[in-house]
Amino acid sequence: MAHIIVVGNEKGGSGKSTTSMHVVTALARMGHKVGGLDLDVRQRSFGRYLENRMAFIQREGLDLPTPMLGELGEGSDPLTPALHALEAECDFILLDCPGSHTKLSQMAHTLADSLITPMNDSFVDFDLLARMSPEGKVLGPSIYAEMVWAARQMRAEAGAGAIDWIVLRNRLGTQAMHNKRKVGGALTTLSKRIGFRVTAGFSERVIFRELFPRGLTLLDLKEIGTESLNMSNIAARQELRDLIATLALPGVSVSF
């Protein structure tokens, strides 16, 4: 069966679609058969990202490794038939969840072999994971962490194996070092309490906003004629390399 990667967080603007696109494209570039499903039926940022890529490839006559984009079905369970269609051809399937609590998102979390939760490096985003006292003490899990806990219980009852949960600290800036240390300390404490791994994600960079309209990723720049990468692009590629290595996906050895 395909390994299911779920990218989820009930808060918008945390970098889910950018993370999803770079993970699936990196896997495709390393020779894996990859499929993707966008579960945000309103915004469809991830789906549009992949559609932009396919349109750019056709327009420019390029041959860039591209994941398959699945289509949700109809009726009360649109997810299961879409997964079955992709599983026949894919080693990995990534499900990009909306930034809100929906039935589809809930279903996706129970299917996750690997769960990636991107979050901005702030206590506003941290509040979705845990409640914190004014003195900075972690009081207990919050709404999103409780949903992941419920998904873990359902998987355990079904004998489906554990969820490898990775919290991704996105948009790490160079300023506000004191606040970053506090968020980092709180995440470390919480990770031991409710069972997730913490890793650095993507820094805030202009390049990510420029890539979306053409459906491109950091790994495509040389193939579209960018002869030399600037230091920011090189650093961003290293962040992606570190992320793929940290995910420790089965059969994946980083080769870019």
Short mmCIF file of C-alpha atoms in Angstrom, two decimals:
data_model
loop_
_atom_site.label_atom_id
_atom_site.label_comp_id
_atom_site.label_asym_id
_atom_site.label_seq_id
_atom_site.Cartn_x
_atom_site.Cartn_y
_atom_site.Cartn_z
CA MET A 1 0.00 0.00 0.00
CA ALA A 2 1.07 3.57 -0.60
CA HIS A 3 2.56 5.52 2.31
CA ILE A 4 0.09 8.29 3.22
CA ILE A 5 1.52 11.72 4.07
CA VAL A 6 -0.96 14.21 5.52
CA VAL A 7 -0.16 17.93 5.74
CA GLY A 8 -2.53 19.39 8.30
CA ASN A 9 -3.10 22.35 10.56
CA GLU A 10 -6.42 23.99 11.40
CA LYS A 11 -4.95 27.48 10.91
CA GLY A 12 -4.57 29.06 7.50
CA GLY A 13 -1.42 30.78 6.29
CA SER A 14 1.04 28.34 7.86
CA GLY A 15 2.62 27.24 4.57
CA LYS A 16 0.77 23.95 4.05
CA SER A 17 0.46 24.22 0.27
CA THR A 18 4.07 25.32 -0.24
CA THR A 19 5.25 22.48 2.00
CA SER A 20 3.01 19.96 0.22
CA MET A 21 4.19 20.99 -3.24
CA HIS A 22 7.87 20.85 -2.36
CA VAL A 23 7.58 17.47 -0.62
CA VAL A 24 5.71 15.75 -3.47
CA THR A 25 7.90 17.27 -6.17
CA ALA A 26 11.09 16.33 -4.32
CA LEU A 27 9.86 12.72 -4.04
CA ALA A 28 8.94 12.66 -7.74
CA ARG A 29 12.38 14.01 -8.65
CA MET A 30 14.01 11.18 -6.71
CA GLY A 31 12.17 8.62 -8.82
CA HIS A 32 9.21 7.79 -6.60
CA LYS A 33 5.66 7.53 -7.92
CA VAL A 34 3.72 10.22 -6.10
CA GLY A 35 0.10 11.34 -6.02
CA GLY A 36 -1.58 14.29 -4.35
CA LEU A 37 -5.08 15.20 -3.22
CA ASP A 38 -6.27 18.66 -2.24
CA LEU A 39 -8.90 18.33 0.48
CA ASP A 40 -9.60 22.07 0.62
CA VAL A 41 -12.54 22.04 -1.74
CA ARG A 42 -12.95 25.85 -1.58
CA GLN A 43 -9.48 27.37 -1.91
CA ARG A 44 -7.66 24.44 -3.62
CA SER A 45 -4.25 26.15 -3.31
CA PHE A 46 -2.33 22.86 -3.58
CA GLY A 47 -4.47 21.64 -6.47
CA ARG A 48 -4.03 24.93 -8.34
CA TYR A 49 -0.28 24.78 -7.67
CA LEU A 50 -0.09 21.38 -9.40
CA GLU A 51 -2.40 22.54 -12.22
CA ASN A 52 -0.17 25.59 -12.75
CA ARG A 53 2.80 23.24 -13.04
CA MET A 54 1.15 21.04 -15.64
CA ALA A 55 0.10 24.10 -17.67
CA PHE A 56 3.63 25.57 -17.50
CA ILE A 57 5.21 22.29 -18.61
CA GLN A 58 2.86 22.03 -21.59
CA ARG A 59 3.31 25.67 -22.55
CA GLU A 60 7.13 25.59 -22.36
CA GLY A 61 7.60 22.06 -23.72
CA LEU A 62 9.55 20.95 -20.63
CA ASP A 63 9.80 17.55 -18.99
CA LEU A 64 9.71 18.20 -15.24
CA PRO A 65 8.95 15.39 -12.74
CA THR A 66 5.35 15.97 -11.69
CA PRO A 67 3.14 14.15 -9.17
CA MET A 68 -0.29 12.89 -10.17
CA LEU A 69 -3.20 15.06 -9.06
CA GLY A 70 -6.13 12.96 -7.87
CA GLU A 71 -9.80 13.90 -8.03
CA LEU A 72 -12.15 13.63 -5.06
CA GLY A 73 -15.21 11.48 -5.63
CA GLU A 74 -18.86 12.21 -4.96
CA GLY A 75 -21.25 11.35 -2.14
CA SER A 76 -20.71 11.00 1.59
CA ASP A 77 -17.19 9.55 1.22
CA PRO A 78 -15.34 11.31 -1.62
CA LEU A 79 -11.91 10.42 -0.22
CA THR A 80 -11.85 6.59 -0.36
CA PRO A 81 -12.40 6.17 -4.12
CA ALA A 82 -9.84 8.90 -4.84
CA LEU A 83 -7.26 7.10 -2.69
CA HIS A 84 -7.98 3.75 -4.31
CA ALA A 85 -7.43 5.27 -7.76
CA LEU A 86 -4.02 6.69 -6.74
CA GLU A 87 -2.87 3.67 -4.71
CA ALA A 88 -2.81 1.53 -7.83
CA GLU A 89 0.04 3.66 -9.22
CA CYS A 90 1.71 5.49 -6.34
CA ASP A 91 4.37 4.79 -3.69
CA PHE A 92 3.39 7.92 -1.76
CA ILE A 93 0.13 9.87 -1.58
CA LEU A 94 0.05 13.33 0.01
CA LEU A 95 -3.21 14.76 1.36
CA ASP A 96 -3.24 18.54 1.79
CA CYS A 97 -5.85 19.49 4.39
CA PRO A 98 -7.77 22.77 4.67
CA GLY A 99 -7.00 25.31 7.37
CA SER A 100 -10.18 24.43 9.24
CA HIS A 101 -11.87 21.46 10.87
CA THR A 102 -13.77 19.44 8.25
CA LYS A 103 -14.97 15.86 7.90
CA LEU A 104 -12.47 15.27 5.08
CA SER A 105 -9.60 16.54 7.21
CA GLN A 106 -10.69 14.34 10.10
CA MET A 107 -10.78 11.30 7.82
CA ALA A 108 -7.37 12.13 6.37
CA HIS A 109 -5.72 12.27 9.78
CA THR A 110 -6.88 8.75 10.61
CA LEU A 111 -5.16 7.56 7.41
CA ALA A 112 -1.83 9.32 8.02
CA ASP A 113 1.34 7.25 8.20
CA SER A 114 3.28 10.53 8.37
CA LEU A 115 1.67 13.77 9.55
CA ILE A 116 3.34 17.11 8.82
CA THR A 117 1.99 20.12 10.72
CA PRO A 118 3.49 23.39 9.47
CA MET A 119 3.16 26.30 11.88
CA ASN A 120 4.35 29.86 11.96
CA ASP A 121 6.85 30.45 14.72
CA SER A 122 4.47 32.25 17.07
CA PHE A 123 2.32 31.59 20.10
CA VAL A 124 -0.78 32.33 17.98
CA ASP A 125 -0.09 29.14 16.01
CA PHE A 126 1.15 27.29 19.09
CA ASP A 127 -2.29 27.80 20.66
CA LEU A 128 -3.74 25.24 18.23
CA LEU A 129 -1.43 22.62 19.72
CA ALA A 130 -1.62 23.51 23.40
CA ARG A 131 -3.06 25.91 25.93
CA MET A 132 -0.51 28.02 27.75
CA SER A 133 -0.68 30.05 30.95
CA PRO A 134 0.37 33.75 30.99
CA GLU A 135 3.54 32.61 32.76
CA GLY A 136 4.45 30.35 29.80
CA LYS A 137 3.50 27.01 31.34
CA VAL A 138 1.97 24.39 29.02
CA LEU A 139 -1.44 23.56 30.49
CA GLY A 140 -2.56 20.83 28.10
CA PRO A 141 -3.33 19.92 24.50
CA SER A 142 -5.58 22.19 22.46
CA ILE A 143 -8.12 21.53 19.68
CA TYR A 144 -5.83 20.33 16.89
CA ALA A 145 -3.68 18.16 19.15
CA GLU A 146 -6.85 16.58 20.51
CA MET A 147 -7.98 15.73 16.97
CA VAL A 148 -4.63 14.08 16.24
CA TRP A 149 -4.94 12.13 19.49
CA ALA A 150 -8.39 10.89 18.44
CA ALA A 151 -6.98 9.86 15.04
CA ARG A 152 -4.20 7.93 16.76
CA GLN A 153 -6.72 6.11 18.93
CA MET A 154 -8.79 5.14 15.90
CA ARG A 155 -5.70 3.81 14.10
CA ALA A 156 -4.67 1.84 17.17
CA GLU A 157 -8.10 0.24 17.42
CA ALA A 158 -7.91 -0.70 13.73
CA GLY A 159 -4.36 -2.04 14.07
CA ALA A 160 -3.14 0.44 11.46
CA GLY A 161 0.14 1.44 13.08
CA ALA A 162 1.38 4.65 14.65
CA ILE A 163 1.33 8.15 13.12
CA ASP A 164 4.78 9.73 12.79
CA TRP A 165 3.89 13.35 13.62
CA ILE A 166 6.33 16.11 12.63
CA VAL A 167 5.71 19.76 13.59
CA LEU A 168 7.39 22.08 11.10
CA ARG A 169 8.49 25.53 12.30
CA ASN A 170 7.92 27.65 9.17
CA ARG A 171 8.78 31.28 8.51
CA LEU A 172 11.62 31.33 11.01
CA GLY A 173 12.83 34.93 10.79
CA THR A 174 16.07 36.51 11.88
CA GLN A 175 14.40 38.84 14.36
CA ALA A 176 12.63 38.30 17.70
CA MET A 177 15.16 35.76 18.92
CA HIS A 178 13.76 35.82 22.46
CA ASN A 179 10.26 34.89 21.24
CA LYS A 180 11.67 32.12 19.02
CA ARG A 181 13.49 30.62 21.97
CA LYS A 182 10.30 30.67 24.03
CA VAL A 183 8.27 29.03 21.24
CA GLY A 184 11.03 26.47 20.70
CA GLY A 185 11.20 25.63 24.39
CA ALA A 186 7.43 25.26 24.62
CA LEU A 187 7.37 22.98 21.56
CA THR A 188 10.12 20.79 22.99
CA THR A 189 8.20 20.42 26.24
CA LEU A 190 4.95 19.67 24.42
CA SER A 191 6.56 17.21 21.99
CA LYS A 192 7.57 14.93 24.85
CA ARG A 193 4.11 15.20 26.33
CA ILE A 194 1.92 14.41 23.30
CA GLY A 195 4.38 12.69 20.96
CA PHE A 196 5.62 14.60 17.95
CA ARG A 197 8.96 15.54 16.44
CA VAL A 198 9.99 19.16 15.88
CA THR A 199 12.03 20.33 12.91
CA ALA A 200 12.84 23.59 11.13
CA GLY A 201 10.83 24.26 7.96
CA PHE A 202 11.09 27.05 5.42
CA SER A 203 12.21 30.58 6.18
CA GLU A 204 10.23 33.54 4.84
CA ARG A 205 11.51 34.08 1.28
CA VAL A 206 10.22 36.06 -1.72
CA ILE A 207 11.02 33.15 -4.05
CA PHE A 208 8.10 31.07 -2.73
CA ARG A 209 5.56 33.70 -3.79
CA GLU A 210 7.12 33.89 -7.26
CA LEU A 211 7.08 30.13 -7.90
CA PHE A 212 3.35 29.48 -7.42
CA PRO A 213 1.94 31.01 -10.67
CA ARG A 214 4.16 28.73 -12.79
CA GLY A 215 3.79 25.71 -10.50
CA LEU A 216 7.52 25.53 -9.91
CA THR A 217 9.60 24.57 -6.89
CA LEU A 218 13.11 25.36 -5.73
CA LEU A 219 14.34 22.19 -7.44
CA ASP A 220 13.21 23.36 -10.90
CA LEU A 221 15.16 26.61 -11.14
CA LYS A 222 18.15 25.36 -13.12
CA GLU A 223 15.95 23.54 -15.64
CA ILE A 224 14.04 26.71 -16.49
CA GLY A 225 17.22 28.65 -17.26
CA THR A 226 18.32 30.00 -13.89
CA GLU A 227 22.05 29.54 -14.41
CA SER A 228 23.25 30.56 -10.97
CA LEU A 229 21.32 30.41 -7.70
CA ASN A 230 21.65 33.23 -5.20
CA MET A 231 22.48 32.53 -1.58
CA SER A 232 18.83 32.70 -0.51
CA ASN A 233 17.84 30.04 -3.06
CA ILE A 234 20.74 27.79 -2.06
CA ALA A 235 19.77 28.12 1.61
CA ALA A 236 16.14 27.30 0.76
CA ARG A 237 17.19 24.15 -1.13
CA GLN A 238 19.17 23.07 1.94
CA GLU A 239 16.06 23.60 4.10
CA LEU A 240 14.12 21.32 1.75
CA ARG A 241 16.90 18.72 1.78
CA ASP A 242 16.94 18.75 5.58
CA LEU A 243 13.15 18.42 5.71
CA ILE A 244 13.03 15.38 3.41
CA ALA A 245 15.81 13.73 5.43
CA THR A 246 14.00 14.45 8.71
CA LEU A 247 10.73 12.93 7.46
CA ALA A 248 12.53 9.56 7.24
CA LEU A 249 10.04 8.20 4.71
CA PRO A 250 10.36 4.50 3.85
CA GLY A 251 12.74 3.81 0.98
CA VAL A 252 13.68 7.47 0.54
CA SER A 253 17.31 8.55 0.37
CA VAL A 254 17.84 12.26 -0.30
CA SER A 255 19.57 12.71 -3.65
CA PHE A 256 19.28 16.36 -4.66
#
